[in-house]
């Protein structure tokens, strides 16, 4: 073979960047975007992002706690439709605050550039695959936890809400619940945890740190200790969809697929802790 058919001595073929914060340009990674350079101490930027995310959530929680208290006569109890929508708005507000604070701290370079962006068809396929993995893994983890006497249950507030809907809900309240659970919640939660937190930690610290931080944060925010391992698994699946496609949309799709499966089980009375 001629020399043109082999790698030149001492050189390796260009590889695609492994982290979502890098740009792909002609076979070489240009590194994280300005304002998100990797630190010599990889945990430091990850902890900084966690602090920023927690501060954003706390500010949103405070604001919407005051809003709920000033909304007399509304169904904002923890088993009401209004409570569910306030949760969606609270997460959206937290994501907005996080985005603005990150933009200010990054001196105009808020957010990170994704890695290689997958074509739409591939992105959809990966989103569906991630959703299927999320469902299958959740089932397997649930069975395993049950065998050791730690069976997970769905969030009690959701169980009470669905029980009310099944007993006395109108078509409008059913539609409002399904819309919030299967469309709006996946969108705002993925915007916060994968669109912002995962990408920024991956760019400034490391991809493993980004997986861990976004998955654990996602699990913690649901406030359901019995389902902590399952929520963490879901967070890993959704982050994988972003890492593989350079898009947040596939994670939203995977999240929506998973939630649709859970809602179906809830209405059938088959979800853990649900009344048949």
PDB file of C-alpha atoms in Angstrom:
ATOM      1  CA  UNK A   1       0.000   0.000   0.000  1.00  0.00           C
ATOM      2  CA  UNK A   2       1.115   3.546  -0.598  1.00  0.00           C
ATOM      3  CA  UNK A   3       1.798   5.962   2.201  1.00  0.00           C
ATOM      4  CA  UNK A   4      -1.486   7.725   1.427  1.00  0.00           C
ATOM      5  CA  UNK A   5      -3.402   4.675   2.548  1.00  0.00           C
ATOM      6  CA  UNK A   6      -1.940   4.625   6.057  1.00  0.00           C
ATOM      7  CA  UNK A   7      -1.879   6.968   9.009  1.00  0.00           C
ATOM      8  CA  UNK A   8       1.238   9.070   9.058  1.00  0.00           C
ATOM      9  CA  UNK A   9       3.709   8.106  11.751  1.00  0.00           C
ATOM     10  CA  UNK A  10       3.030   9.720  15.079  1.00  0.00           C
ATOM     11  CA  UNK A  11      -0.443  10.937  14.110  1.00  0.00           C
ATOM     12  CA  UNK A  12      -3.835   9.626  15.139  1.00  0.00           C
ATOM     13  CA  UNK A  13      -7.111  10.063  13.286  1.00  0.00           C
ATOM     14  CA  UNK A  14      -9.265  12.960  14.396  1.00  0.00           C
ATOM     15  CA  UNK A  15     -12.020  11.984  16.778  1.00  0.00           C
ATOM     16  CA  UNK A  16     -15.307  13.585  17.562  1.00  0.00           C
ATOM     17  CA  UNK A  17     -15.480  15.437  20.873  1.00  0.00           C
ATOM     18  CA  UNK A  18     -16.840  13.430  23.764  1.00  0.00           C
ATOM     19  CA  UNK A  19     -18.449  16.214  25.735  1.00  0.00           C
ATOM     20  CA  UNK A  20     -21.513  18.320  24.803  1.00  0.00           C
ATOM     21  CA  UNK A  21     -19.659  21.545  25.543  1.00  0.00           C
ATOM     22  CA  UNK A  22     -17.223  21.116  22.678  1.00  0.00           C
ATOM     23  CA  UNK A  23     -17.608  22.229  19.099  1.00  0.00           C
ATOM     24  CA  UNK A  24     -16.913  19.912  16.186  1.00  0.00           C
ATOM     25  CA  UNK A  25     -15.112  21.688  13.373  1.00  0.00           C
ATOM     26  CA  UNK A  26     -13.390  19.761  10.622  1.00  0.00           C
ATOM     27  CA  UNK A  27     -12.283  16.863  12.768  1.00  0.00           C
ATOM     28  CA  UNK A  28     -10.964  18.815  15.740  1.00  0.00           C
ATOM     29  CA  UNK A  29     -12.649  19.867  18.939  1.00  0.00           C
ATOM     30  CA  UNK A  30     -12.433  23.563  19.674  1.00  0.00           C
ATOM     31  CA  UNK A  31     -13.165  22.971  23.362  1.00  0.00           C
ATOM     32  CA  UNK A  32     -15.801  24.536  25.572  1.00  0.00           C
ATOM     33  CA  UNK A  33     -17.348  27.819  24.577  1.00  0.00           C
ATOM     34  CA  UNK A  34     -15.906  30.992  26.119  1.00  0.00           C
ATOM     35  CA  UNK A  35     -16.863  31.404  29.726  1.00  0.00           C
ATOM     36  CA  UNK A  36     -17.055  27.651  30.429  1.00  0.00           C
ATOM     37  CA  UNK A  37     -13.397  26.600  30.262  1.00  0.00           C
ATOM     38  CA  UNK A  38     -12.523  23.470  32.194  1.00  0.00           C
ATOM     39  CA  UNK A  39     -11.010  24.050  35.621  1.00  0.00           C
ATOM     40  CA  UNK A  40      -7.844  22.448  36.932  1.00  0.00           C
ATOM     41  CA  UNK A  41     -10.061  21.175  39.777  1.00  0.00           C
ATOM     42  CA  UNK A  42     -12.932  19.444  37.945  1.00  0.00           C
ATOM     43  CA  UNK A  43     -15.265  19.311  40.960  1.00  0.00           C
ATOM     44  CA  UNK A  44     -15.104  23.058  41.562  1.00  0.00           C
ATOM     45  CA  UNK A  45     -17.104  24.156  38.491  1.00  0.00           C
ATOM     46  CA  UNK A  46     -19.553  21.287  39.006  1.00  0.00           C
ATOM     47  CA  UNK A  47     -20.216  22.432  42.565  1.00  0.00           C
ATOM     48  CA  UNK A  48     -20.538  25.995  41.322  1.00  0.00           C
ATOM     49  CA  UNK A  49     -23.199  24.932  38.831  1.00  0.00           C
ATOM     50  CA  UNK A  50     -25.023  23.001  41.545  1.00  0.00           C
ATOM     51  CA  UNK A  51     -25.039  26.116  43.723  1.00  0.00           C
ATOM     52  CA  UNK A  52     -26.352  28.187  40.815  1.00  0.00           C
ATOM     53  CA  UNK A  53     -29.088  25.649  40.076  1.00  0.00           C
ATOM     54  CA  UNK A  54     -30.120  25.386  43.734  1.00  0.00           C
ATOM     55  CA  UNK A  55     -30.249  29.177  44.058  1.00  0.00           C
ATOM     56  CA  UNK A  56     -32.461  29.379  40.966  1.00  0.00           C
ATOM     57  CA  UNK A  57     -34.822  26.725  42.321  1.00  0.00           C
ATOM     58  CA  UNK A  58     -34.949  28.432  45.723  1.00  0.00           C
ATOM     59  CA  UNK A  59     -35.830  31.806  44.212  1.00  0.00           C
ATOM     60  CA  UNK A  60     -38.565  30.247  42.094  1.00  0.00           C
ATOM     61  CA  UNK A  61     -39.892  28.298  45.095  1.00  0.00           C
ATOM     62  CA  UNK A  62     -40.069  31.471  47.167  1.00  0.00           C
ATOM     63  CA  UNK A  63     -41.831  33.443  44.441  1.00  0.00           C
ATOM     64  CA  UNK A  64     -44.399  30.754  43.686  1.00  0.00           C
ATOM     65  CA  UNK A  65     -44.970  30.013  47.356  1.00  0.00           C
ATOM     66  CA  UNK A  66     -46.026  33.628  47.762  1.00  0.00           C
ATOM     67  CA  UNK A  67     -48.155  33.377  44.610  1.00  0.00           C
ATOM     68  CA  UNK A  68     -49.970  30.271  45.844  1.00  0.00           C
ATOM     69  CA  UNK A  69     -50.658  31.938  49.176  1.00  0.00           C
ATOM     70  CA  UNK A  70     -52.102  34.987  47.423  1.00  0.00           C
ATOM     71  CA  UNK A  71     -54.442  32.869  45.235  1.00  0.00           C
ATOM     72  CA  UNK A  72     -57.483  32.501  47.529  1.00  0.00           C
ATOM     73  CA  UNK A  73     -59.969  29.787  46.725  1.00  0.00           C
ATOM     74  CA  UNK A  74     -57.730  28.089  44.149  1.00  0.00           C
ATOM     75  CA  UNK A  75     -57.042  24.368  44.076  1.00  0.00           C
ATOM     76  CA  UNK A  76     -53.383  24.693  45.032  1.00  0.00           C
ATOM     77  CA  UNK A  77     -53.351  21.849  47.552  1.00  0.00           C
ATOM     78  CA  UNK A  78     -50.912  19.041  46.835  1.00  0.00           C
ATOM     79  CA  UNK A  79     -53.609  16.979  45.161  1.00  0.00           C
ATOM     80  CA  UNK A  80     -55.030  19.670  42.888  1.00  0.00           C
ATOM     81  CA  UNK A  81     -54.609  20.492  39.200  1.00  0.00           C
ATOM     82  CA  UNK A  82     -53.550  24.057  40.027  1.00  0.00           C
ATOM     83  CA  UNK A  83     -50.755  22.663  42.220  1.00  0.00           C
ATOM     84  CA  UNK A  84     -49.509  20.618  39.269  1.00  0.00           C
ATOM     85  CA  UNK A  85     -49.454  23.641  36.969  1.00  0.00           C
ATOM     86  CA  UNK A  86     -47.782  25.800  39.603  1.00  0.00           C
ATOM     87  CA  UNK A  87     -45.040  23.171  39.715  1.00  0.00           C
ATOM     88  CA  UNK A  88     -44.578  23.434  35.954  1.00  0.00           C
ATOM     89  CA  UNK A  89     -44.442  27.227  36.108  1.00  0.00           C
ATOM     90  CA  UNK A  90     -42.047  27.106  39.065  1.00  0.00           C
ATOM     91  CA  UNK A  91     -39.605  24.893  37.170  1.00  0.00           C
ATOM     92  CA  UNK A  92     -39.869  27.108  34.089  1.00  0.00           C
ATOM     93  CA  UNK A  93     -39.172  30.163  36.242  1.00  0.00           C
ATOM     94  CA  UNK A  94     -36.185  28.425  37.848  1.00  0.00           C
ATOM     95  CA  UNK A  95     -34.791  27.574  34.407  1.00  0.00           C
ATOM     96  CA  UNK A  96     -35.231  31.180  33.297  1.00  0.00           C
ATOM     97  CA  UNK A  97     -33.457  32.486  36.409  1.00  0.00           C
ATOM     98  CA  UNK A  98     -30.674  29.922  35.962  1.00  0.00           C
ATOM     99  CA  UNK A  99     -30.230  30.972  32.333  1.00  0.00           C
ATOM    100  CA  UNK A 100     -30.068  34.663  33.247  1.00  0.00           C
ATOM    101  CA  UNK A 101     -27.673  34.158  36.165  1.00  0.00           C
ATOM    102  CA  UNK A 102     -25.448  31.926  34.051  1.00  0.00           C
ATOM    103  CA  UNK A 103     -25.436  34.528  31.299  1.00  0.00           C
ATOM    104  CA  UNK A 104     -24.355  37.233  33.713  1.00  0.00           C
ATOM    105  CA  UNK A 105     -21.604  35.100  35.238  1.00  0.00           C
ATOM    106  CA  UNK A 106     -20.364  33.986  31.830  1.00  0.00           C
ATOM    107  CA  UNK A 107     -19.931  37.596  30.703  1.00  0.00           C
ATOM    108  CA  UNK A 108     -22.253  37.230  27.747  1.00  0.00           C
ATOM    109  CA  UNK A 109     -21.462  33.609  26.934  1.00  0.00           C
ATOM    110  CA  UNK A 110     -24.273  31.869  28.807  1.00  0.00           C
ATOM    111  CA  UNK A 111     -24.933  28.270  27.920  1.00  0.00           C
ATOM    112  CA  UNK A 112     -22.748  25.927  25.935  1.00  0.00           C
ATOM    113  CA  UNK A 113     -22.521  24.903  22.335  1.00  0.00           C
ATOM    114  CA  UNK A 114     -23.720  21.330  21.825  1.00  0.00           C
ATOM    115  CA  UNK A 115     -21.559  18.636  20.331  1.00  0.00           C
ATOM    116  CA  UNK A 116     -22.273  17.227  16.861  1.00  0.00           C
ATOM    117  CA  UNK A 117     -25.969  17.722  16.211  1.00  0.00           C
ATOM    118  CA  UNK A 118     -27.762  14.579  15.065  1.00  0.00           C
ATOM    119  CA  UNK A 119     -30.126  14.748  12.069  1.00  0.00           C
ATOM    120  CA  UNK A 120     -33.810  14.995  13.050  1.00  0.00           C
ATOM    121  CA  UNK A 121     -34.660  11.379  12.201  1.00  0.00           C
ATOM    122  CA  UNK A 122     -31.746  10.049  14.246  1.00  0.00           C
ATOM    123  CA  UNK A 123     -32.583  12.420  17.100  1.00  0.00           C
ATOM    124  CA  UNK A 124     -36.165  11.132  17.207  1.00  0.00           C
ATOM    125  CA  UNK A 125     -34.976   7.513  17.124  1.00  0.00           C
ATOM    126  CA  UNK A 126     -32.567   8.127  20.007  1.00  0.00           C
ATOM    127  CA  UNK A 127     -35.277   9.922  21.961  1.00  0.00           C
ATOM    128  CA  UNK A 128     -37.626   6.955  21.557  1.00  0.00           C
ATOM    129  CA  UNK A 129     -34.845   4.506  22.448  1.00  0.00           C
ATOM    130  CA  UNK A 130     -34.032   6.526  25.556  1.00  0.00           C
ATOM    131  CA  UNK A 131     -37.693   6.530  26.560  1.00  0.00           C
ATOM    132  CA  UNK A 132     -37.903   2.761  26.092  1.00  0.00           C
ATOM    133  CA  UNK A 133     -34.739   2.260  28.156  1.00  0.00           C
ATOM    134  CA  UNK A 134     -36.150   4.521  30.862  1.00  0.00           C
ATOM    135  CA  UNK A 135     -39.352   2.465  31.095  1.00  0.00           C
ATOM    136  CA  UNK A 136     -37.629  -0.930  30.970  1.00  0.00           C
ATOM    137  CA  UNK A 137     -34.972   0.093  33.480  1.00  0.00           C
ATOM    138  CA  UNK A 138     -37.547   1.562  35.858  1.00  0.00           C
ATOM    139  CA  UNK A 139     -39.495  -1.693  35.796  1.00  0.00           C
ATOM    140  CA  UNK A 140     -36.360  -3.760  36.433  1.00  0.00           C
ATOM    141  CA  UNK A 141     -35.223  -1.499  39.283  1.00  0.00           C
ATOM    142  CA  UNK A 142     -38.701  -1.600  40.806  1.00  0.00           C
ATOM    143  CA  UNK A 143     -38.731  -5.400  40.763  1.00  0.00           C
ATOM    144  CA  UNK A 144     -35.253  -5.518  42.289  1.00  0.00           C
ATOM    145  CA  UNK A 145     -36.149  -3.063  45.050  1.00  0.00           C
ATOM    146  CA  UNK A 146     -39.319  -4.983  45.807  1.00  0.00           C
ATOM    147  CA  UNK A 147     -37.357  -8.200  46.284  1.00  0.00           C
ATOM    148  CA  UNK A 148     -35.255  -6.538  48.998  1.00  0.00           C
ATOM    149  CA  UNK A 149     -38.269  -5.045  50.757  1.00  0.00           C
ATOM    150  CA  UNK A 150     -37.889  -1.478  49.484  1.00  0.00           C
ATOM    151  CA  UNK A 151     -40.680  -1.334  46.907  1.00  0.00           C
ATOM    152  CA  UNK A 152     -40.926   2.145  45.335  1.00  0.00           C
ATOM    153  CA  UNK A 153     -44.194   4.063  45.111  1.00  0.00           C
ATOM    154  CA  UNK A 154     -45.386   6.902  42.907  1.00  0.00           C
ATOM    155  CA  UNK A 155     -45.470  10.389  44.450  1.00  0.00           C
ATOM    156  CA  UNK A 156     -48.311  10.514  46.979  1.00  0.00           C
ATOM    157  CA  UNK A 157     -49.594  13.836  45.642  1.00  0.00           C
ATOM    158  CA  UNK A 158     -49.897  12.365  42.147  1.00  0.00           C
ATOM    159  CA  UNK A 159     -51.645   9.259  43.497  1.00  0.00           C
ATOM    160  CA  UNK A 160     -54.201  11.421  45.328  1.00  0.00           C
ATOM    161  CA  UNK A 161     -54.731  13.620  42.288  1.00  0.00           C
ATOM    162  CA  UNK A 162     -55.339  10.696  39.940  1.00  0.00           C
ATOM    163  CA  UNK A 163     -57.665   9.070  42.478  1.00  0.00           C
ATOM    164  CA  UNK A 164     -59.728  12.273  42.529  1.00  0.00           C
ATOM    165  CA  UNK A 165     -59.760  12.491  38.745  1.00  0.00           C
ATOM    166  CA  UNK A 166     -60.875   8.883  38.360  1.00  0.00           C
ATOM    167  CA  UNK A 167     -63.666   9.440  40.878  1.00  0.00           C
ATOM    168  CA  UNK A 168     -65.029  12.813  39.835  1.00  0.00           C
ATOM    169  CA  UNK A 169     -62.907  14.365  37.089  1.00  0.00           C
ATOM    170  CA  UNK A 170     -64.366  15.961  33.962  1.00  0.00           C
ATOM    171  CA  UNK A 171     -62.878  15.572  30.500  1.00  0.00           C
ATOM    172  CA  UNK A 172     -61.309  19.037  30.929  1.00  0.00           C
ATOM    173  CA  UNK A 173     -59.504  18.132  34.153  1.00  0.00           C
ATOM    174  CA  UNK A 174     -58.336  14.831  32.667  1.00  0.00           C
ATOM    175  CA  UNK A 175     -56.978  16.700  29.634  1.00  0.00           C
ATOM    176  CA  UNK A 176     -55.309  19.295  31.864  1.00  0.00           C
ATOM    177  CA  UNK A 177     -53.603  16.574  33.898  1.00  0.00           C
ATOM    178  CA  UNK A 178     -52.355  14.626  30.874  1.00  0.00           C
ATOM    179  CA  UNK A 179     -51.093  17.823  29.212  1.00  0.00           C
ATOM    180  CA  UNK A 180     -49.133  18.861  32.292  1.00  0.00           C
ATOM    181  CA  UNK A 181     -47.747  15.393  33.028  1.00  0.00           C
ATOM    182  CA  UNK A 182     -46.875  14.279  29.498  1.00  0.00           C
ATOM    183  CA  UNK A 183     -45.992  17.525  27.716  1.00  0.00           C
ATOM    184  CA  UNK A 184     -45.305  20.523  29.951  1.00  0.00           C
ATOM    185  CA  UNK A 185     -43.441  18.824  32.809  1.00  0.00           C
ATOM    186  CA  UNK A 186     -41.039  16.973  30.463  1.00  0.00           C
ATOM    187  CA  UNK A 187     -40.326  20.198  28.585  1.00  0.00           C
ATOM    188  CA  UNK A 188     -39.512  22.418  31.584  1.00  0.00           C
ATOM    189  CA  UNK A 189     -37.653  19.725  33.542  1.00  0.00           C
ATOM    190  CA  UNK A 190     -35.456  18.815  30.584  1.00  0.00           C
ATOM    191  CA  UNK A 191     -34.785  22.485  29.879  1.00  0.00           C
ATOM    192  CA  UNK A 192     -33.506  22.900  33.436  1.00  0.00           C
ATOM    193  CA  UNK A 193     -31.686  19.619  34.104  1.00  0.00           C
ATOM    194  CA  UNK A 194     -30.361  18.631  30.687  1.00  0.00           C
ATOM    195  CA  UNK A 195     -30.580  21.791  28.592  1.00  0.00           C
ATOM    196  CA  UNK A 196     -28.797  23.873  31.221  1.00  0.00           C
ATOM    197  CA  UNK A 197     -27.295  21.889  34.111  1.00  0.00           C
ATOM    198  CA  UNK A 198     -26.042  18.844  32.178  1.00  0.00           C
ATOM    199  CA  UNK A 199     -24.571  20.857  29.296  1.00  0.00           C
ATOM    200  CA  UNK A 200     -22.861  23.389  31.520  1.00  0.00           C
ATOM    201  CA  UNK A 201     -21.301  20.841  33.878  1.00  0.00           C
ATOM    202  CA  UNK A 202     -20.168  18.715  30.924  1.00  0.00           C
ATOM    203  CA  UNK A 203     -18.475  21.736  29.367  1.00  0.00           C
ATOM    204  CA  UNK A 204     -16.862  23.166  32.496  1.00  0.00           C
ATOM    205  CA  UNK A 205     -16.087  19.991  34.474  1.00  0.00           C
ATOM    206  CA  UNK A 206     -16.582  16.560  32.891  1.00  0.00           C
ATOM    207  CA  UNK A 207     -19.222  14.406  31.246  1.00  0.00           C
ATOM    208  CA  UNK A 208     -19.345  11.877  34.141  1.00  0.00           C
ATOM    209  CA  UNK A 209     -19.874  14.755  36.573  1.00  0.00           C
ATOM    210  CA  UNK A 210     -22.643  16.099  34.341  1.00  0.00           C
ATOM    211  CA  UNK A 211     -24.408  12.737  34.298  1.00  0.00           C
ATOM    212  CA  UNK A 212     -24.145  12.403  38.080  1.00  0.00           C
ATOM    213  CA  UNK A 213     -25.157  15.962  38.962  1.00  0.00           C
ATOM    214  CA  UNK A 214     -28.120  16.176  36.589  1.00  0.00           C
ATOM    215  CA  UNK A 215     -29.421  12.704  37.509  1.00  0.00           C
ATOM    216  CA  UNK A 216     -29.147  13.211  41.273  1.00  0.00           C
ATOM    217  CA  UNK A 217     -30.645  16.686  41.071  1.00  0.00           C
ATOM    218  CA  UNK A 218     -33.525  15.367  38.991  1.00  0.00           C
ATOM    219  CA  UNK A 219     -34.131  12.602  41.543  1.00  0.00           C
ATOM    220  CA  UNK A 220     -33.996  14.968  44.502  1.00  0.00           C
ATOM    221  CA  UNK A 221     -36.443  17.517  43.101  1.00  0.00           C
ATOM    222  CA  UNK A 222     -39.256  14.955  42.945  1.00  0.00           C
ATOM    223  CA  UNK A 223     -39.272  14.596  46.724  1.00  0.00           C
ATOM    224  CA  UNK A 224     -39.990  10.863  46.672  1.00  0.00           C
ATOM    225  CA  UNK A 225     -37.343   8.919  48.643  1.00  0.00           C
ATOM    226  CA  UNK A 226     -38.793   5.529  47.717  1.00  0.00           C
ATOM    227  CA  UNK A 227     -38.312   6.297  44.028  1.00  0.00           C
ATOM    228  CA  UNK A 228     -34.894   7.974  44.273  1.00  0.00           C
ATOM    229  CA  UNK A 229     -33.020   5.225  42.411  1.00  0.00           C
ATOM    230  CA  UNK A 230     -35.617   5.101  39.634  1.00  0.00           C
ATOM    231  CA  UNK A 231     -35.591   8.879  39.177  1.00  0.00           C
ATOM    232  CA  UNK A 232     -31.798   8.843  39.011  1.00  0.00           C
ATOM    233  CA  UNK A 233     -31.992   6.151  36.327  1.00  0.00           C
ATOM    234  CA  UNK A 234     -34.441   8.280  34.351  1.00  0.00           C
ATOM    235  CA  UNK A 235     -32.085  11.249  34.619  1.00  0.00           C
ATOM    236  CA  UNK A 236     -29.228   9.167  33.209  1.00  0.00           C
ATOM    237  CA  UNK A 237     -31.361   7.986  30.284  1.00  0.00           C
ATOM    238  CA  UNK A 238     -32.480  11.504  29.407  1.00  0.00           C
ATOM    239  CA  UNK A 239     -28.930  12.874  29.668  1.00  0.00           C
ATOM    240  CA  UNK A 240     -27.734  10.109  27.333  1.00  0.00           C
ATOM    241  CA  UNK A 241     -30.219  11.324  24.720  1.00  0.00           C
ATOM    242  CA  UNK A 242     -28.708  14.820  24.878  1.00  0.00           C
ATOM    243  CA  UNK A 243     -25.127  13.554  24.795  1.00  0.00           C
ATOM    244  CA  UNK A 244     -25.834  11.365  21.763  1.00  0.00           C
ATOM    245  CA  UNK A 245     -27.679  13.979  19.717  1.00  0.00           C
ATOM    246  CA  UNK A 246     -26.450  17.417  20.804  1.00  0.00           C
ATOM    247  CA  UNK A 247     -30.120  18.343  21.208  1.00  0.00           C
ATOM    248  CA  UNK A 248     -32.416  18.748  24.198  1.00  0.00           C
ATOM    249  CA  UNK A 249     -35.501  17.731  22.205  1.00  0.00           C
ATOM    250  CA  UNK A 250     -34.775  13.976  22.306  1.00  0.00           C
ATOM    251  CA  UNK A 251     -34.586  14.124  26.107  1.00  0.00           C
ATOM    252  CA  UNK A 252     -37.970  15.858  26.170  1.00  0.00           C
ATOM    253  CA  UNK A 253     -39.356  13.136  23.887  1.00  0.00           C
ATOM    254  CA  UNK A 254     -37.916  10.358  26.073  1.00  0.00           C
ATOM    255  CA  UNK A 255     -39.297  12.020  29.195  1.00  0.00           C
ATOM    256  CA  UNK A 256     -42.726  12.392  27.581  1.00  0.00           C
ATOM    257  CA  UNK A 257     -42.762   8.727  26.524  1.00  0.00           C
ATOM    258  CA  UNK A 258     -41.884   7.638  30.055  1.00  0.00           C
ATOM    259  CA  UNK A 259     -44.490   9.889  31.654  1.00  0.00           C
ATOM    260  CA  UNK A 260     -47.156   8.712  29.210  1.00  0.00           C
ATOM    261  CA  UNK A 261     -46.467   5.133  30.281  1.00  0.00           C
ATOM    262  CA  UNK A 262     -46.690   6.104  33.960  1.00  0.00           C
ATOM    263  CA  UNK A 263     -49.948   8.024  33.436  1.00  0.00           C
ATOM    264  CA  UNK A 264     -51.436   5.018  31.654  1.00  0.00           C
ATOM    265  CA  UNK A 265     -50.528   2.771  34.588  1.00  0.00           C
ATOM    266  CA  UNK A 266     -51.961   5.316  37.028  1.00  0.00           C
ATOM    267  CA  UNK A 267     -55.309   5.405  35.250  1.00  0.00           C
ATOM    268  CA  UNK A 268     -55.376   1.608  35.110  1.00  0.00           C
ATOM    269  CA  UNK A 269     -54.581   1.417  38.821  1.00  0.00           C
ATOM    270  CA  UNK A 270     -51.386  -0.511  38.109  1.00  0.00           C
ATOM    271  CA  UNK A 271     -48.771   2.035  39.204  1.00  0.00           C
ATOM    272  CA  UNK A 272     -46.914   1.285  42.482  1.00  0.00           C
ATOM    273  CA  UNK A 273     -49.061   2.522  45.360  1.00  0.00           C
ATOM    274  CA  UNK A 274     -52.110   3.236  43.163  1.00  0.00           C
ATOM    275  CA  UNK A 275     -55.568   1.993  44.066  1.00  0.00           C
ATOM    276  CA  UNK A 276     -56.948  -0.463  41.475  1.00  0.00           C
TER     277      UNK A 276
END
